[in-house]
Short mmCIF file of C-alpha atoms in Angstrom, two decimals:
data_model
loop_
_atom_site.label_atom_id
_atom_site.label_comp_id
_atom_site.label_asym_id
_atom_site.label_seq_id
_atom_site.Cartn_x
_atom_site.Cartn_y
_atom_site.Cartn_z
CA MET A 21 -70.92 -134.50 -103.74
CA ASP A 22 -74.47 -134.06 -101.33
CA ALA A 23 -75.70 -130.68 -100.22
CA MET A 24 -75.12 -132.26 -96.26
CA ALA A 25 -71.62 -133.05 -97.62
CA LYS A 26 -70.33 -130.44 -98.96
CA THR A 27 -71.73 -128.40 -96.13
CA SER A 28 -69.78 -129.68 -93.78
CA THR A 29 -66.69 -129.39 -95.64
CA THR A 30 -67.65 -125.47 -96.08
CA THR A 31 -67.50 -125.22 -92.25
CA GLN A 32 -64.46 -127.03 -91.96
CA GLY A 33 -62.70 -125.21 -94.74
CA LEU A 34 -63.83 -122.01 -92.57
CA ARG A 35 -62.54 -122.80 -89.83
CA ALA A 36 -59.19 -123.82 -91.63
CA ALA A 37 -58.74 -120.55 -93.17
CA ILE A 38 -59.61 -118.86 -89.36
CA GLU A 39 -56.42 -120.88 -88.06
CA ARG A 40 -54.42 -120.49 -91.19
CA SER A 41 -54.86 -116.29 -90.25
CA GLY A 42 -53.16 -117.52 -87.53
CA TYR A 43 -54.96 -114.71 -85.44
CA TYR A 44 -56.27 -115.33 -82.04
CA PRO A 45 -57.83 -118.23 -83.70
CA ALA A 46 -59.54 -119.53 -80.93
CA LEU A 47 -61.11 -115.91 -80.09
CA VAL A 48 -62.05 -115.64 -83.81
CA ALA A 49 -63.85 -118.61 -84.34
CA GLU A 50 -65.70 -119.23 -81.80
CA ALA A 51 -67.39 -116.05 -81.92
CA VAL A 52 -67.97 -117.00 -85.84
CA GLU A 53 -69.36 -120.30 -84.75
CA ALA A 54 -71.60 -118.92 -82.14
CA ALA A 55 -73.37 -116.13 -84.82
CA VAL A 56 -73.40 -118.79 -87.43
CA GLY A 57 -75.62 -121.48 -85.38
CA GLY A 58 -76.44 -124.08 -87.27
CA GLU A 59 -77.13 -122.71 -90.24
CA PRO A 60 -74.87 -123.83 -93.46
CA VAL A 61 -72.23 -122.29 -94.50
CA ARG A 62 -71.68 -121.06 -98.19
CA SER A 63 -69.25 -118.77 -98.56
CA TYR A 64 -66.75 -117.23 -96.45
CA LEU A 65 -64.11 -114.68 -97.15
CA VAL A 66 -61.01 -114.18 -94.10
CA HIS A 67 -59.35 -111.17 -94.58
CA GLN A 68 -56.23 -110.69 -92.30
CA GLU A 69 -54.68 -106.49 -92.47
CA THR A 70 -51.81 -105.51 -90.38
CA THR A 71 -51.44 -101.55 -89.97
CA PHE A 72 -49.03 -99.34 -88.42
CA ASP A 73 -49.69 -96.78 -85.63
CA GLN A 74 -47.57 -95.00 -84.81
CA ASN A 75 -44.95 -97.19 -83.30
CA GLU A 76 -47.23 -99.68 -82.54
CA VAL A 77 -47.88 -102.40 -85.07
CA ARG A 78 -51.46 -103.86 -84.73
CA ARG A 79 -53.45 -106.49 -86.60
CA HIS A 80 -57.26 -106.82 -87.68
CA VAL A 81 -59.08 -109.43 -88.90
CA THR A 82 -62.34 -109.63 -90.93
CA VAL A 83 -64.18 -112.70 -91.60
CA LEU A 84 -67.16 -112.79 -93.96
CA VAL A 85 -69.72 -115.79 -94.06
CA LEU A 86 -73.29 -116.23 -96.31
CA THR A 87 -75.37 -118.48 -95.13
CA ASP A 88 -78.96 -119.59 -96.73
CA THR A 89 -80.61 -115.85 -94.67
CA ARG A 90 -77.75 -114.42 -93.45
CA PHE A 91 -74.60 -112.32 -94.46
CA LEU A 92 -72.36 -112.03 -91.12
CA VAL A 93 -69.35 -109.49 -90.93
CA SER A 94 -67.01 -110.72 -87.53
CA HIS A 95 -64.25 -108.21 -87.14
CA THR A 96 -61.50 -108.69 -84.65
CA ASP A 97 -58.63 -106.23 -83.09
CA GLU A 98 -56.05 -105.74 -80.72
CA GLN A 99 -55.38 -103.54 -78.40
CA ALA A 100 -52.40 -102.75 -76.18
CA ALA A 101 -52.50 -102.19 -73.05
CA ASP A 102 -53.45 -98.91 -71.61
CA SER A 103 -55.59 -96.64 -69.35
CA THR A 104 -58.81 -99.22 -69.07
CA SER A 105 -56.78 -102.34 -68.87
CA PRO A 106 -53.13 -103.21 -67.76
CA THR A 107 -52.85 -106.25 -69.90
CA PRO A 108 -53.47 -106.24 -73.70
CA TYR A 109 -56.99 -107.13 -75.08
CA ALA A 110 -58.68 -107.98 -77.99
CA THR A 111 -62.21 -107.00 -79.14
CA THR A 112 -64.23 -109.36 -81.68
CA SER A 113 -67.64 -107.86 -83.06
CA THR A 114 -70.14 -109.83 -85.31
CA GLU A 115 -72.74 -108.85 -87.10
CA SER A 116 -76.36 -110.39 -88.43
CA VAL A 117 -77.85 -109.28 -91.62
CA LYS A 118 -80.21 -110.65 -93.51
CA ILE A 119 -79.48 -110.99 -96.92
CA GLY A 120 -83.49 -109.89 -98.09
CA ARG A 121 -81.48 -106.30 -96.75
CA ILE A 122 -78.40 -106.47 -98.75
CA SER A 123 -79.48 -103.45 -100.97
CA SER A 124 -76.08 -103.09 -102.75
CA VAL A 125 -72.64 -105.52 -103.84
CA VAL A 126 -69.81 -103.18 -105.65
CA VAL A 127 -67.04 -105.01 -106.32
CA SER A 128 -64.62 -103.01 -107.66
CA ARG A 129 -61.56 -104.14 -109.38
CA VAL A 130 -58.13 -102.82 -110.60
CA VAL A 131 -56.16 -104.05 -113.54
CA ALA A 132 -52.84 -103.81 -115.04
CA ASN A 133 -52.38 -102.76 -118.76
CA PRO A 134 -55.91 -103.09 -119.41
CA GLU A 135 -55.63 -103.05 -123.21
CA LYS A 136 -53.84 -106.16 -123.23
CA TYR A 137 -56.90 -107.78 -120.47
CA THR A 138 -57.26 -111.47 -121.32
CA PRO A 139 -60.25 -113.08 -119.55
CA GLY A 140 -59.88 -115.18 -116.80
CA THR A 141 -56.64 -113.22 -115.70
CA LEU A 142 -56.95 -112.24 -111.58
CA PRO A 143 -56.85 -108.47 -111.29
CA ARG A 144 -54.09 -106.98 -109.03
CA GLU A 145 -56.96 -105.03 -106.45
CA VAL A 146 -59.89 -105.74 -105.73
CA VAL A 147 -62.47 -103.70 -103.56
CA LEU A 148 -65.42 -105.55 -101.76
CA THR A 149 -68.38 -102.57 -100.76
CA VAL A 150 -71.61 -104.04 -98.76
CA GLY A 151 -74.12 -101.77 -98.38
CA TRP A 152 -77.25 -102.87 -95.68
CA GLY A 153 -78.10 -99.11 -94.45
CA ALA A 154 -77.02 -100.00 -91.13
CA VAL A 155 -74.29 -96.89 -92.03
CA ALA A 156 -73.93 -94.48 -94.57
CA ARG A 157 -72.03 -91.00 -95.40
CA LEU A 158 -73.33 -88.18 -96.81
CA ASP A 159 -71.22 -85.75 -98.65
CA LEU A 160 -72.81 -82.23 -98.46
CA GLU A 161 -70.81 -78.89 -100.41
CA PRO A 162 -72.47 -75.66 -100.73
CA ALA A 163 -75.27 -75.28 -103.60
CA ALA A 164 -74.98 -72.57 -106.96
CA CYS A 165 -76.38 -71.61 -109.73
CA GLY A 166 -74.98 -70.46 -112.90
CA ASP A 167 -75.03 -66.86 -112.72
CA PRO A 168 -71.39 -65.81 -111.26
CA ASN A 169 -72.29 -62.76 -109.68
CA CYS A 170 -75.49 -64.24 -107.82
CA ASP A 171 -75.02 -64.27 -103.77
CA ALA A 172 -78.12 -66.02 -102.99
CA ASP A 173 -78.02 -68.92 -100.78
CA HIS A 174 -79.18 -71.57 -102.71
CA GLY A 175 -78.88 -74.13 -100.00
CA TYR A 176 -76.67 -77.34 -99.78
CA THR A 177 -76.32 -80.12 -102.56
CA GLY A 178 -74.95 -83.75 -101.79
CA SER A 179 -75.02 -87.37 -101.56
CA SER A 180 -75.39 -90.16 -99.89
CA THR A 181 -73.21 -93.19 -99.57
CA ALA A 182 -73.64 -96.80 -98.31
CA ASP A 183 -70.92 -97.32 -96.24
CA ASP A 184 -71.66 -100.46 -93.98
CA LEU A 185 -68.44 -102.81 -95.34
CA SER A 186 -65.60 -101.93 -97.49
CA LEU A 187 -62.37 -104.58 -98.07
CA ARG A 188 -59.70 -104.19 -99.79
CA VAL A 189 -57.48 -106.94 -100.81
CA SER A 190 -54.57 -107.04 -103.33
CA GLU A 191 -52.42 -109.32 -105.02
CA ALA A 192 -49.19 -107.63 -103.51
CA GLY A 193 -50.26 -107.82 -100.05
CA ASP A 194 -52.46 -110.73 -99.48
CA GLY A 195 -51.53 -113.26 -102.58
CA PRO A 196 -53.22 -113.95 -104.88
CA GLU A 197 -55.56 -116.82 -103.73
CA THR A 198 -57.02 -114.72 -101.76
CA VAL A 199 -58.06 -112.36 -104.84
CA ARG A 200 -59.52 -114.93 -106.41
CA GLU A 201 -61.43 -116.02 -103.07
CA ALA A 202 -62.52 -111.96 -102.51
CA LEU A 203 -64.10 -112.56 -106.68
CA ALA A 204 -65.98 -115.90 -105.79
CA PHE A 205 -67.32 -114.48 -101.95
CA ALA A 206 -68.64 -111.44 -103.88
CA GLN A 207 -70.32 -113.43 -106.88
CA ALA A 208 -72.41 -115.51 -104.09
CA VAL A 209 -73.09 -112.71 -102.67
CA SER A 210 -74.30 -111.04 -105.74
CA GLU A 211 -76.10 -114.07 -106.69
CA ALA A 212 -78.09 -114.63 -102.79
CA THR A 213 -78.86 -110.88 -103.25
CA ALA A 214 -80.57 -111.47 -106.46
CA THR A 215 -82.23 -114.26 -105.37
CA ALA A 216 -83.54 -112.83 -102.16
CA GLY A 217 -84.93 -110.00 -104.37
CA SER A 218 -87.09 -112.53 -106.48
CA ALA A 219 -88.38 -114.34 -103.37
CA ARG A 220 -90.07 -111.03 -102.38
#
């Protein structure tokens, strides 16, 4: 299969995955396609999440797309009627990040019975965290010295964690195919960042 045919297949697969999610597919697809523009789609992941907020069920879909030059993130949320709108509404946002700006790709895998693990077995859960410096979380605590009788002010100590995107998928909640797709997408993003880093 040549590169042009593969790109066409990947773009069609993205559209089909958005439609399969069943979550306002026309709205989500239009936002994602506008963000992608004319670039070829290298890899994608569509993840729908349902949460319960008091007496309401809320749905959220995240679409991640990797092109040759960018990492695209699209979020769509539905909202019930409220004081600002007499009818229910949805909010869609897209963010475009140059691949060279991605500073970290973390893939956390949760496996059951690790002593019996065999290579190739799907993890029970995967958490993909991608950081590019737009959002960071600071965790601070008072600093102390080793002297238990010291009452001096030693300032603060802490850590900064990139917190731009974190996506969790599980075999129980999303199915094994979604876990497999999340791992494949994570690998594609990792490879793209490695290539972008060596091109600098």
